[in-house]
Amino acid sequence: MSESRPESYWPHLYWLTVLEEQKSYTRAAEKLGISKSAISQKISELERVTGKTLVHRTTRSVSLSDDGLRLGEAVYFWTLRVITGPDGTARLFHRSD
C-alpha cells in the first residue's frame, strides 16, 4: 500500500468485508449501492497493492482467501478495539481543554 496514502484504502477494506458477508459481487454491489464493476475494480486494486490474492473467484461463488480472511479479521478487530476498547469512543471524541 505504499503507492498512495493508506487511509485511501479504507473503502476498499470495507467493501472487502461486505463482499465476504454477501458471498457475491452482485449482492455486495447492491448492498453498497454501487456497480458490480466498481467493487470488482476496488478489490482487484486492493489485491494489487497488498500483493496478495484476497478473493477466490469462480463463476458460481466468491470466497475470501486465507489472506483475505486475515485482512478482514484484522480490520474488524482493529475497528472494534478503537470503538469499544478501554478508552475507545471516549478517546476518539474527548476534548481535553
Coordinates of C-alpha atoms in Angstrom, one line a residue:
M1 CA 0.0 0.0 0.0
S2 CA 3.0 2.3 -0.4
E3 CA 1.8 3.9 -3.7
S4 CA -0.7 6.2 -2.0
R5 CA -1.9 7.2 1.4
P6 CA -3.0 4.2 3.4
E7 CA -6.3 5.8 4.5
S8 CA -7.4 6.0 0.9
Y9 CA -7.9 2.2 1.1
W10 CA -10.5 2.2 3.9
P11 CA -13.4 2.0 1.5
H12 CA -11.7 -1.0 -0.2
L13 CA -11.3 -2.7 3.1
Y14 CA -15.0 -2.1 4.0
W15 CA -16.1 -3.3 0.6
L16 CA -14.0 -6.5 1.1
T17 CA -15.9 -7.2 4.4
V18 CA -19.2 -6.7 2.6
L19 CA -18.1 -9.0 -0.2
E20 CA -17.3 -11.7 2.3
E21 CA -20.6 -11.2 4.1
Q22 CA -22.7 -11.3 0.8
K23 CA -20.6 -14.1 -0.9
S24 CA -21.4 -12.4 -4.2
Y25 CA -20.2 -9.4 -6.2
T26 CA -23.7 -8.7 -7.3
R27 CA -25.3 -8.8 -3.8
A28 CA -22.3 -6.8 -2.3
A29 CA -22.7 -4.2 -5.0
E30 CA -26.4 -3.9 -4.4
K31 CA -25.9 -3.6 -0.7
L32 CA -23.3 -0.9 -1.2
G33 CA -25.3 0.9 -3.9
I34 CA -22.5 0.7 -6.4
S35 CA -21.9 -1.2 -9.7
K36 CA -20.6 -4.7 -9.8
S37 CA -17.6 -3.5 -11.8
A38 CA -16.8 -0.8 -9.2
I39 CA -16.5 -3.3 -6.4
S40 CA -14.5 -5.7 -8.6
Q41 CA -12.1 -3.0 -9.6
K42 CA -11.5 -1.9 -5.9
I43 CA -11.0 -5.4 -4.7
S44 CA -8.5 -6.0 -7.6
E45 CA -6.7 -2.8 -6.7
L46 CA -6.5 -3.9 -3.0
E47 CA -5.0 -7.2 -4.2
R48 CA -2.5 -5.4 -6.3
V49 CA -1.3 -3.1 -3.6
T50 CA -1.1 -5.8 -1.0
G51 CA 0.5 -8.3 -3.4
K52 CA -1.9 -11.0 -2.1
T53 CA -4.8 -12.9 -3.6
L54 CA -7.7 -11.8 -1.3
V55 CA -10.6 -13.4 -3.1
H56 CA -11.2 -16.7 -4.7
R57 CA -13.5 -16.2 -7.7
T58 CA -15.4 -18.8 -9.7
T59 CA -18.3 -18.4 -12.0
R60 CA -20.6 -19.6 -9.2
S61 CA -19.1 -18.4 -6.0
V62 CA -16.9 -15.9 -4.2
S63 CA -14.9 -16.5 -1.0
L64 CA -12.1 -14.8 0.7
S65 CA -8.7 -16.5 0.6
D66 CA -6.8 -17.1 3.8
D67 CA -5.0 -13.8 3.3
G68 CA -8.4 -12.1 2.6
L69 CA -9.8 -13.6 5.8
R70 CA -6.8 -12.4 7.9
L71 CA -7.1 -8.9 6.5
G72 CA -10.8 -8.8 7.1
E73 CA -10.4 -10.0 10.6
A74 CA -7.6 -7.5 11.3
V75 CA -9.8 -4.6 10.1
Y76 CA -12.8 -5.8 12.1
F77 CA -10.9 -6.3 15.4
W78 CA -8.9 -3.1 15.0
T79 CA -12.1 -1.2 14.5
L80 CA -13.8 -2.9 17.4
R81 CA -10.9 -2.1 19.6
V82 CA -10.9 1.6 18.7
I83 CA -14.6 1.9 19.3
T84 CA -15.1 -0.3 22.3
G85 CA -11.6 -0.6 23.9
P86 CA -10.9 0.6 27.4
D87 CA -11.0 4.2 26.3
G88 CA -12.3 3.6 22.8
T89 CA -15.0 6.1 22.0
A90 CA -14.1 8.4 24.8
R91 CA -10.5 8.7 23.4
L92 CA -11.8 9.4 19.9
F93 CA -14.2 12.2 20.9
H94 CA -12.9 13.5 24.2
R95 CA -11.7 17.1 24.1
S96 CA -9.1 18.0 26.7
D97 CA -9.4 21.7 27.4

